[in-house]
Short mmCIF file of C-alpha atoms and ligand atoms in Angstrom, two decimals:
data_model
loop_
_atom_site.label_atom_id
_atom_site.label_comp_id
_atom_site.label_asym_id
_atom_site.label_seq_id
_atom_site.Cartn_x
_atom_site.Cartn_y
_atom_site.Cartn_z
CA UNK A 21 -33.39 28.92 -31.81
CA UNK A 22 -29.86 29.30 -33.09
CA UNK A 23 -30.46 30.56 -36.58
CA UNK A 24 -32.48 33.50 -35.33
CA UNK A 25 -29.58 34.49 -33.07
CA UNK A 26 -27.16 34.93 -35.95
CA UNK A 27 -26.57 38.59 -36.79
CA UNK A 28 -26.56 37.91 -40.54
CA UNK A 29 -29.13 36.14 -42.72
CA UNK A 30 -28.55 32.62 -43.94
CA UNK A 31 -28.16 32.33 -47.72
CA UNK A 32 -31.17 31.21 -49.65
CA UNK A 33 -30.78 27.53 -50.46
CA UNK A 34 -28.07 27.12 -47.84
CA UNK A 35 -30.15 27.80 -44.76
CA UNK A 36 -28.81 26.43 -41.50
CA UNK A 37 -30.73 23.49 -40.08
CA UNK A 38 -33.06 24.42 -37.26
CA UNK A 39 -31.50 23.45 -33.98
CA UNK A 40 -32.87 23.53 -30.46
CA UNK A 41 -30.90 25.66 -28.04
CA UNK A 42 -31.49 23.39 -25.04
CA UNK A 43 -28.74 21.64 -23.12
CA UNK A 44 -29.22 18.24 -24.73
CA UNK A 45 -27.99 16.68 -27.95
CA UNK A 46 -29.28 18.28 -31.10
CA UNK A 47 -29.55 15.34 -33.47
CA UNK A 48 -28.65 11.69 -33.78
CA UNK A 49 -25.39 12.31 -35.60
CA UNK A 50 -24.36 15.35 -33.60
CA UNK A 51 -24.32 14.16 -30.01
CA UNK A 52 -22.68 16.01 -27.13
CA UNK A 53 -19.16 15.14 -28.14
CA UNK A 54 -17.40 17.00 -25.32
CA UNK A 55 -19.20 14.73 -22.83
CA UNK A 56 -18.21 11.63 -24.76
CA UNK A 57 -14.56 12.70 -24.73
CA UNK A 58 -14.87 13.31 -21.00
CA UNK A 59 -16.37 9.81 -20.54
CA UNK A 60 -13.37 8.35 -22.36
CA UNK A 61 -11.01 10.36 -20.17
CA UNK A 62 -12.66 9.56 -16.85
CA UNK A 63 -13.93 5.99 -17.29
CA UNK A 64 -12.13 4.65 -20.38
CA UNK A 65 -15.67 4.35 -21.72
CA UNK A 66 -15.46 2.16 -24.85
CA UNK A 67 -19.06 2.80 -25.84
CA UNK A 68 -18.40 6.54 -25.83
CA UNK A 69 -15.29 5.92 -27.90
CA UNK A 70 -17.25 3.81 -30.39
CA UNK A 71 -19.73 6.67 -30.82
CA UNK A 72 -16.92 9.17 -31.38
CA UNK A 73 -15.27 6.73 -33.80
CA UNK A 74 -18.45 6.29 -35.82
CA UNK A 75 -18.78 10.05 -36.21
CA UNK A 76 -15.19 11.20 -36.64
CA UNK A 77 -13.28 8.35 -38.30
CA UNK A 78 -15.13 8.60 -41.66
CA UNK A 79 -14.78 12.40 -41.62
CA UNK A 80 -11.11 12.30 -40.70
CA UNK A 81 -10.58 9.81 -43.51
CA UNK A 82 -12.40 12.14 -45.91
CA UNK A 83 -10.26 15.06 -44.71
CA UNK A 84 -7.05 13.09 -45.22
CA UNK A 85 -8.08 11.98 -48.70
CA UNK A 86 -8.94 15.56 -49.66
CA UNK A 87 -5.54 16.72 -48.52
CA UNK A 88 -3.69 14.17 -50.62
CA UNK A 89 -3.58 10.79 -48.84
CA UNK A 90 -4.41 7.60 -50.75
CA UNK A 91 -7.49 5.75 -49.47
CA UNK A 92 -5.48 3.05 -47.66
CA UNK A 93 -3.15 5.60 -46.05
CA UNK A 94 -6.12 7.73 -45.03
CA UNK A 95 -7.81 4.67 -43.47
CA UNK A 96 -4.70 3.87 -41.42
CA UNK A 97 -4.09 7.49 -40.40
CA UNK A 98 -7.74 7.85 -39.38
CA UNK A 99 -7.24 4.81 -37.11
CA UNK A 100 -4.23 6.49 -35.55
CA UNK A 101 -6.05 9.80 -35.14
CA UNK A 102 -8.93 8.12 -33.30
CA UNK A 103 -6.50 6.12 -31.15
CA UNK A 104 -4.85 9.43 -30.27
CA UNK A 105 -8.29 10.73 -29.29
CA UNK A 106 -8.56 7.75 -26.92
CA UNK A 107 -5.14 8.36 -25.37
CA UNK A 108 -5.25 12.14 -25.22
CA UNK A 109 -8.84 12.48 -24.03
CA UNK A 110 -7.67 13.65 -20.55
CA UNK A 111 -5.97 16.61 -22.23
CA UNK A 112 -9.11 17.82 -23.99
CA UNK A 113 -10.09 21.23 -22.62
CA UNK A 114 -13.62 22.27 -23.62
CA UNK A 115 -12.85 25.82 -22.49
CA UNK A 116 -10.31 26.07 -25.31
CA UNK A 117 -11.76 24.04 -28.16
CA UNK A 118 -14.90 22.48 -29.52
CA UNK A 119 -14.72 18.69 -29.78
CA UNK A 120 -14.50 18.87 -33.57
CA UNK A 121 -11.72 21.49 -33.39
CA UNK A 122 -9.73 19.25 -31.07
CA UNK A 123 -10.13 16.21 -33.31
CA UNK A 124 -9.34 18.37 -36.34
CA UNK A 125 -6.08 19.58 -34.72
CA UNK A 126 -5.05 15.98 -33.99
CA UNK A 127 -5.81 14.96 -37.58
CA UNK A 128 -3.99 17.99 -38.98
CA UNK A 129 -0.91 17.28 -36.83
CA UNK A 130 -0.98 13.62 -37.81
CA UNK A 131 -1.12 14.61 -41.47
CA UNK A 132 1.83 16.98 -41.07
CA UNK A 133 3.80 14.27 -39.23
CA UNK A 134 3.16 11.78 -42.00
CA UNK A 135 4.38 14.29 -44.58
CA UNK A 136 7.46 15.01 -42.50
CA UNK A 137 8.69 11.47 -42.11
CA UNK A 138 11.02 11.94 -45.02
CA UNK A 139 11.83 15.57 -44.34
CA UNK A 140 14.98 16.99 -42.84
CA UNK A 141 13.15 19.52 -40.70
CA UNK A 142 12.73 18.52 -37.06
CA UNK A 143 9.21 18.00 -35.74
CA UNK A 144 7.66 21.29 -34.69
CA UNK A 145 5.91 21.54 -31.38
CA UNK A 146 2.35 22.68 -31.78
CA UNK A 147 2.03 26.24 -30.46
CA UNK A 148 -1.67 25.74 -29.95
CA UNK A 149 -1.32 22.74 -27.72
CA UNK A 150 -1.58 23.38 -24.00
CA UNK A 151 -2.09 21.04 -21.07
CA UNK A 152 -5.72 21.04 -20.02
CA UNK A 153 -6.95 22.15 -16.63
CA UNK A 154 -9.98 20.57 -14.96
CA UNK A 155 -13.08 22.49 -15.98
CA UNK A 156 -16.60 22.90 -14.65
CA UNK A 157 -19.27 20.76 -16.26
CA UNK A 158 -20.83 23.72 -18.03
CA UNK A 159 -17.63 24.14 -20.08
CA UNK A 160 -18.58 20.85 -21.77
CA UNK A 161 -22.00 22.25 -22.57
CA UNK A 162 -20.54 25.57 -23.70
CA UNK A 163 -18.16 23.79 -26.10
CA UNK A 164 -21.08 21.85 -27.55
CA UNK A 165 -23.20 24.97 -27.98
CA UNK A 166 -20.28 26.78 -29.53
CA UNK A 167 -19.98 23.99 -32.11
CA UNK A 168 -23.69 24.36 -32.89
CA UNK A 169 -23.47 28.13 -33.32
CA UNK A 170 -20.44 27.65 -35.56
CA UNK A 171 -22.29 25.08 -37.64
CA UNK A 172 -25.16 27.50 -38.24
CA UNK A 173 -22.74 30.34 -39.00
CA UNK A 174 -20.82 28.24 -41.52
CA UNK A 175 -24.05 27.34 -43.26
CA UNK A 176 -24.94 31.03 -43.41
CA UNK A 177 -21.73 32.20 -45.09
CA UNK A 178 -21.92 33.54 -48.65
CA UNK A 179 -20.79 30.88 -51.13
CA UNK A 180 -17.59 32.72 -52.12
CA UNK A 181 -16.40 33.00 -48.51
CA UNK A 182 -17.25 29.43 -47.70
CA UNK A 183 -15.43 28.28 -50.85
CA UNK A 184 -12.30 30.25 -49.87
CA UNK A 185 -12.36 28.63 -46.40
CA UNK A 186 -12.81 25.13 -47.77
CA UNK A 187 -9.91 25.60 -50.17
CA UNK A 188 -7.74 26.95 -47.34
CA UNK A 189 -8.50 24.00 -45.05
CA UNK A 190 -8.93 21.09 -47.40
CA UNK A 191 -6.66 21.62 -50.35
CA UNK A 192 -2.92 21.65 -49.97
CA UNK A 193 -2.48 24.98 -51.68
CA UNK A 194 -0.58 28.18 -51.24
CA UNK A 195 -2.60 31.36 -51.41
CA UNK A 196 -1.31 32.13 -54.87
CA UNK A 197 -2.58 28.74 -56.02
CA UNK A 198 -5.92 29.50 -54.36
CA UNK A 199 -5.95 32.65 -56.43
CA UNK A 200 -5.82 30.51 -59.56
CA UNK A 201 -8.35 27.99 -58.28
CA UNK A 202 -10.90 30.64 -57.40
CA UNK A 203 -10.12 32.81 -60.42
CA UNK A 204 -9.79 35.95 -58.30
CA UNK A 205 -6.76 37.99 -57.16
CA UNK A 206 -4.90 37.13 -53.98
CA UNK A 207 -6.21 40.26 -52.24
CA UNK A 208 -9.76 39.08 -52.88
CA UNK A 209 -9.03 35.63 -51.41
CA UNK A 210 -7.55 37.27 -48.32
CA UNK A 211 -10.49 39.60 -47.90
CA UNK A 212 -12.97 36.72 -48.27
CA UNK A 213 -11.12 34.85 -45.54
CA UNK A 214 -11.12 37.98 -43.38
CA UNK A 215 -14.87 38.55 -43.81
CA UNK A 216 -15.62 34.89 -43.13
CA UNK A 217 -13.45 34.76 -40.01
CA UNK A 218 -14.95 37.97 -38.62
CA UNK A 219 -18.44 36.44 -38.76
CA UNK A 220 -17.34 33.06 -37.45
CA UNK A 221 -15.43 34.56 -34.52
CA UNK A 222 -18.58 36.41 -33.56
CA UNK A 223 -20.55 33.17 -33.63
CA UNK A 224 -17.95 31.47 -31.44
CA UNK A 225 -18.18 34.06 -28.68
CA UNK A 226 -19.89 32.65 -25.63
CA UNK A 227 -22.21 35.64 -25.45
CA UNK A 228 -23.15 35.26 -29.12
CA UNK B 20 1.97 47.86 -27.34
CA UNK B 21 1.40 45.45 -30.21
CA UNK B 22 0.08 47.21 -33.28
CA UNK B 23 0.90 44.81 -36.14
CA UNK B 24 -0.87 41.45 -36.35
CA UNK B 25 -1.00 38.59 -38.84
CA UNK B 26 -3.83 38.74 -41.39
CA UNK B 27 -6.62 36.17 -41.09
CA UNK B 28 -5.31 34.32 -44.16
CA UNK B 29 -2.11 33.60 -42.22
CA UNK B 30 -3.94 32.45 -39.09
CA UNK B 31 -6.19 30.26 -41.24
CA UNK B 32 -3.12 28.74 -42.93
CA UNK B 33 -1.63 28.05 -39.48
CA UNK B 34 -4.86 26.37 -38.35
CA UNK B 35 -5.14 24.41 -41.59
CA UNK B 36 -1.58 23.14 -41.23
CA UNK B 37 -0.45 24.67 -44.53
CA UNK B 38 1.74 27.44 -43.09
CA UNK B 39 5.37 26.26 -43.39
CA UNK B 40 6.97 25.43 -40.02
CA UNK B 41 9.40 28.38 -39.95
CA UNK B 42 6.49 30.84 -40.30
CA UNK B 43 4.68 28.95 -37.54
CA UNK B 44 7.68 29.60 -35.27
CA UNK B 45 7.54 33.32 -36.02
CA UNK B 46 3.80 33.31 -35.41
CA UNK B 47 4.36 31.56 -32.04
CA UNK B 48 6.47 34.54 -30.90
CA UNK B 49 3.67 36.95 -31.78
CA UNK B 50 1.03 34.77 -30.09
CA UNK B 51 3.10 34.80 -26.89
CA UNK B 52 2.67 38.60 -26.91
CA UNK B 53 -0.85 38.79 -28.30
CA UNK B 54 -3.79 37.03 -26.59
CA UNK B 55 -6.16 38.40 -29.24
CA UNK B 56 -4.39 36.57 -32.06
CA UNK B 57 -4.00 33.44 -29.92
CA UNK B 58 -7.80 33.53 -29.57
CA UNK B 59 -8.21 34.15 -33.30
CA UNK B 60 -6.07 31.09 -34.04
CA UNK B 61 -8.23 28.97 -31.74
CA UNK B 62 -11.28 30.31 -33.58
CA UNK B 63 -9.68 29.31 -36.90
CA UNK B 64 -9.11 25.80 -35.51
CA UNK B 65 -12.74 25.70 -34.44
CA UNK B 66 -13.65 26.55 -38.05
CA UNK B 67 -11.44 23.66 -39.19
CA UNK B 68 -13.43 21.45 -36.82
CA UNK B 69 -16.73 22.79 -38.14
CA UNK B 70 -15.67 22.12 -41.73
CA UNK B 71 -14.48 18.64 -40.73
CA UNK B 72 -17.88 17.90 -39.21
CA UNK B 73 -19.54 19.05 -42.44
CA UNK B 74 -17.46 16.80 -44.71
CA UNK B 75 -19.29 13.94 -46.40
CA UNK B 76 -18.07 10.86 -44.45
CA UNK B 77 -15.76 8.52 -46.39
CA UNK B 78 -16.67 4.83 -46.19
CA UNK B 79 -14.42 2.87 -43.81
CA UNK B 80 -13.31 -0.74 -43.99
CA UNK B 81 -15.99 -3.00 -42.52
CA UNK B 82 -13.71 -3.98 -39.62
CA UNK B 83 -12.49 -0.42 -38.88
CA UNK B 84 -14.13 -0.04 -35.48
CA UNK B 85 -13.16 -3.56 -34.38
CA UNK B 86 -9.55 -2.88 -35.32
CA UNK B 87 -9.55 0.35 -33.33
CA UNK B 88 -11.20 -1.26 -30.30
CA UNK B 89 -8.63 -4.07 -30.40
CA UNK B 90 -5.83 -1.51 -30.29
CA UNK B 91 -7.15 0.61 -27.42
CA UNK B 92 -5.00 -1.12 -24.82
CA UNK B 93 -1.81 -0.81 -26.87
CA UNK B 94 0.62 1.95 -25.96
CA UNK B 95 -0.12 5.38 -27.47
CA UNK B 96 0.72 5.35 -31.21
CA UNK B 97 2.81 8.51 -31.00
CA UNK B 98 5.17 10.04 -28.48
CA UNK B 99 3.56 12.97 -26.73
CA UNK B 100 4.96 16.26 -28.01
CA UNK B 101 2.47 18.25 -25.95
CA UNK B 102 4.88 19.27 -23.20
CA UNK B 103 7.27 20.90 -25.68
CA UNK B 104 6.54 24.53 -26.37
CA UNK B 105 8.46 26.46 -29.01
CA UNK B 106 11.01 29.00 -27.88
CA UNK B 107 9.55 32.50 -28.07
CA UNK B 108 12.24 34.59 -26.35
CA UNK B 109 15.52 35.85 -27.71
CA UNK B 110 17.44 33.87 -25.07
CA UNK B 111 15.53 30.71 -25.92
CA UNK B 112 15.94 31.13 -29.67
CA UNK B 113 19.55 32.35 -29.98
CA UNK B 114 21.25 29.01 -29.42
CA UNK B 115 23.44 29.05 -32.54
CA UNK B 116 26.29 31.22 -33.78
CA UNK B 117 25.99 34.78 -35.04
CA UNK B 118 27.54 35.32 -38.45
CA UNK B 119 28.53 38.86 -39.28
CA UNK B 120 27.17 39.91 -42.67
CA UNK B 121 28.26 43.57 -42.58
CA UNK B 122 29.65 45.64 -39.72
CA UNK B 123 26.01 46.47 -38.83
CA UNK B 124 24.17 43.22 -39.51
CA UNK B 125 24.57 39.68 -38.17
CA UNK B 126 22.46 36.60 -38.79
CA UNK B 127 21.98 33.26 -37.04
CA UNK B 128 20.56 30.36 -39.06
CA UNK B 129 18.02 28.43 -36.96
CA UNK B 130 16.65 26.02 -39.53
CA UNK B 131 17.87 25.39 -43.06
CA UNK B 132 15.65 25.59 -46.12
CA UNK B 133 13.03 22.84 -45.83
CA UNK B 134 10.88 21.05 -48.40
CA UNK B 135 8.61 24.09 -48.57
CA UNK B 136 11.68 26.18 -49.47
CA UNK B 137 11.32 28.04 -46.16
CA UNK B 138 14.01 28.85 -43.63
CA UNK B 139 14.24 30.44 -40.20
CA UNK B 140 16.87 32.97 -39.08
CA UNK B 141 17.57 35.54 -36.44
CA UNK B 142 18.76 38.88 -37.72
CA UNK B 143 20.50 41.48 -35.56
CA UNK B 144 20.82 45.05 -36.78
CA UNK B 145 22.69 47.91 -35.15
CA UNK B 146 20.44 50.90 -34.31
CA UNK B 147 20.06 53.25 -37.24
CA UNK B 148 21.39 50.78 -39.80
CA UNK B 149 19.34 49.85 -42.83
CA UNK B 150 18.80 46.28 -43.92
CA UNK B 151 19.18 45.58 -47.58
CA UNK B 152 16.34 46.89 -49.63
CA UNK B 153 14.58 43.77 -50.81
CA UNK B 154 11.52 42.04 -52.16
CA UNK B 155 10.68 38.33 -51.94
CA UNK B 156 9.80 35.50 -54.20
CA UNK B 157 7.59 34.05 -51.44
CA UNK B 158 6.07 34.81 -48.04
CA UNK B 159 8.24 36.52 -45.45
CA UNK B 160 7.18 36.82 -41.80
CA UNK B 161 9.04 38.68 -39.08
CA UNK B 162 8.51 39.17 -35.37
CA UNK B 163 10.54 41.65 -33.33
CA UNK B 164 12.28 40.18 -30.28
CA UNK B 165 14.24 43.25 -29.18
CA UNK B 166 14.51 46.88 -30.27
CA UNK B 167 12.39 48.20 -33.15
CA UNK B 168 12.49 48.81 -36.87
CA UNK B 169 10.74 50.94 -39.43
CA UNK B 170 9.94 49.41 -42.81
CA UNK B 171 9.32 52.70 -44.57
CA UNK B 172 5.59 52.69 -43.90
CA UNK B 173 5.28 51.81 -40.20
CA UNK B 174 7.20 51.11 -37.00
CA UNK B 175 7.47 47.65 -35.48
CA UNK B 176 8.34 47.02 -31.81
CA UNK B 177 8.73 43.92 -29.66
CA UNK B 178 6.02 41.36 -30.45
CA UNK B 179 4.88 43.09 -33.64
CA UNK B 180 4.34 40.81 -36.61
CA UNK B 181 5.27 41.87 -40.14
CA UNK B 182 4.40 39.88 -43.23
CA UNK B 183 5.26 40.52 -46.81
CA UNK B 184 4.15 38.77 -49.94
CA UNK B 185 5.85 38.73 -53.34
CA UNK B 186 4.29 42.04 -54.32
CA UNK B 187 5.93 43.94 -51.47
CA UNK B 188 9.22 45.78 -51.68
CA UNK B 189 10.60 47.38 -48.57
CA UNK B 190 13.70 48.71 -46.87
CA UNK B 191 13.57 48.15 -43.13
CA UNK B 192 15.78 50.29 -40.89
CA UNK B 193 16.54 49.63 -37.22
CA UNK B 194 15.36 52.46 -34.99
CA UNK B 195 17.69 54.20 -32.51
CA UNK B 196 17.88 52.56 -29.10
CA UNK B 197 18.49 48.90 -28.38
CA UNK B 198 20.00 46.66 -31.02
CA UNK B 199 17.13 45.33 -33.13
CA UNK B 200 16.77 41.55 -33.21
CA UNK B 201 14.07 39.83 -35.26
CA UNK B 202 13.01 36.27 -35.93
CA UNK B 203 12.45 35.99 -39.64
CA UNK B 204 11.04 33.20 -41.80
CA UNK B 205 11.37 33.38 -45.57
CA UNK B 206 9.91 31.20 -48.28
CA UNK B 207 11.73 31.33 -51.60
CA UNK B 208 14.60 33.69 -52.21
CA UNK B 209 15.00 37.32 -51.31
CA UNK B 210 15.28 39.59 -54.30
CA UNK B 211 17.71 42.24 -53.10
CA UNK B 212 17.77 45.50 -55.00
CA UNK B 213 20.86 47.37 -56.09
CA UNK B 214 24.55 46.61 -55.99
CA UNK B 215 24.65 46.24 -52.21
CA UNK B 216 21.98 43.59 -52.16
CA UNK B 217 23.55 41.70 -55.03
CA UNK B 218 26.87 41.77 -53.17
CA UNK B 219 25.38 40.66 -49.85
CA UNK B 220 23.06 37.98 -51.17
CA UNK B 221 25.73 35.28 -51.78
CA UNK B 222 27.21 35.99 -48.36
CA UNK B 223 23.98 35.31 -46.49
CA UNK B 224 23.11 32.30 -48.58
CA UNK B 225 19.76 33.63 -49.71
ZN1 ZN C 312 -1.88 39.84 -32.69
#
């Protein structure tokens, strides 16, 4: 069981859901997304796409609204993000990213592009984006299991660390503004992020 | 050997998409030298994915899926930027003109101040020469491309990443040896100290 494998205790009241550690899907709304992306890439599988859409489009829309898009903009951008998932599926590399991380990066880049339309700065290439190499089937499974370990680890973070992470990812704020939002000094925000990331990196390791 | 790395808050900002583009360019130079930080950035993106998965879903228009399915056979909505990788070497970056600031210091503007009030420059300092003693009004990130410098507390060589926030005052000095060249991103204005800084500041447009 995943939770028992975590090296730190889950918070009371925020305990991670129990998840099986077997090779199959863990719940109805958390299917093996890396395999679905692969099905889109290899067979242009529309059913697989529809499943990915049902899961990610509402979350991408929520992400875009949290980071400042109006509802109608967020709806349209979420469409474009999921269409990008369809087109870029062959580039998804499960050895480098969980499915959710890959979709998140697409949504993040789309958000930055939409902000930049009226900017003078040229579009920046994404330093994290690399062409994917073919991978063995167990990389798909590993990416899925990694996402599950991460999910449990996120649920086990102390509330202050999890709050600092959420502000960093979902509010368009500088760190000095985060300082104000959290009511703690900048050094404290940074150290919460550092503590959180140290735990989460551990959870992401394949031997975790 | 790389001894100076970005703090997690900076990697998280890069993953979240809130780190201004010029700082992202400086970070890309460090990542090209530092597999550990490249891995840490991927981990931060995984965290972004995990948080995305945990978000309460927003209701979509009733026809959202049908609209998407109807558009699947259209051309890709965006041009593919994936094959472009940012320049991370001195030769790749130094495509503009050096402007001499003092007999010992030259700068090359790579991108002008953007909407986040951030800009990107190369700075070239003769060995042994001091840069102006300065603080910042915003984040400053630096990565060494050639030579080395000492900021008064530590030494930085090729690939090392230095970051300062508004609280930090420092006086970097190029170490003896090769001419020191750094990629530097600054948000907000420098706050140079002393008469020399006040004299130089209008010249470098900061
Ligand atoms: Zn590093």
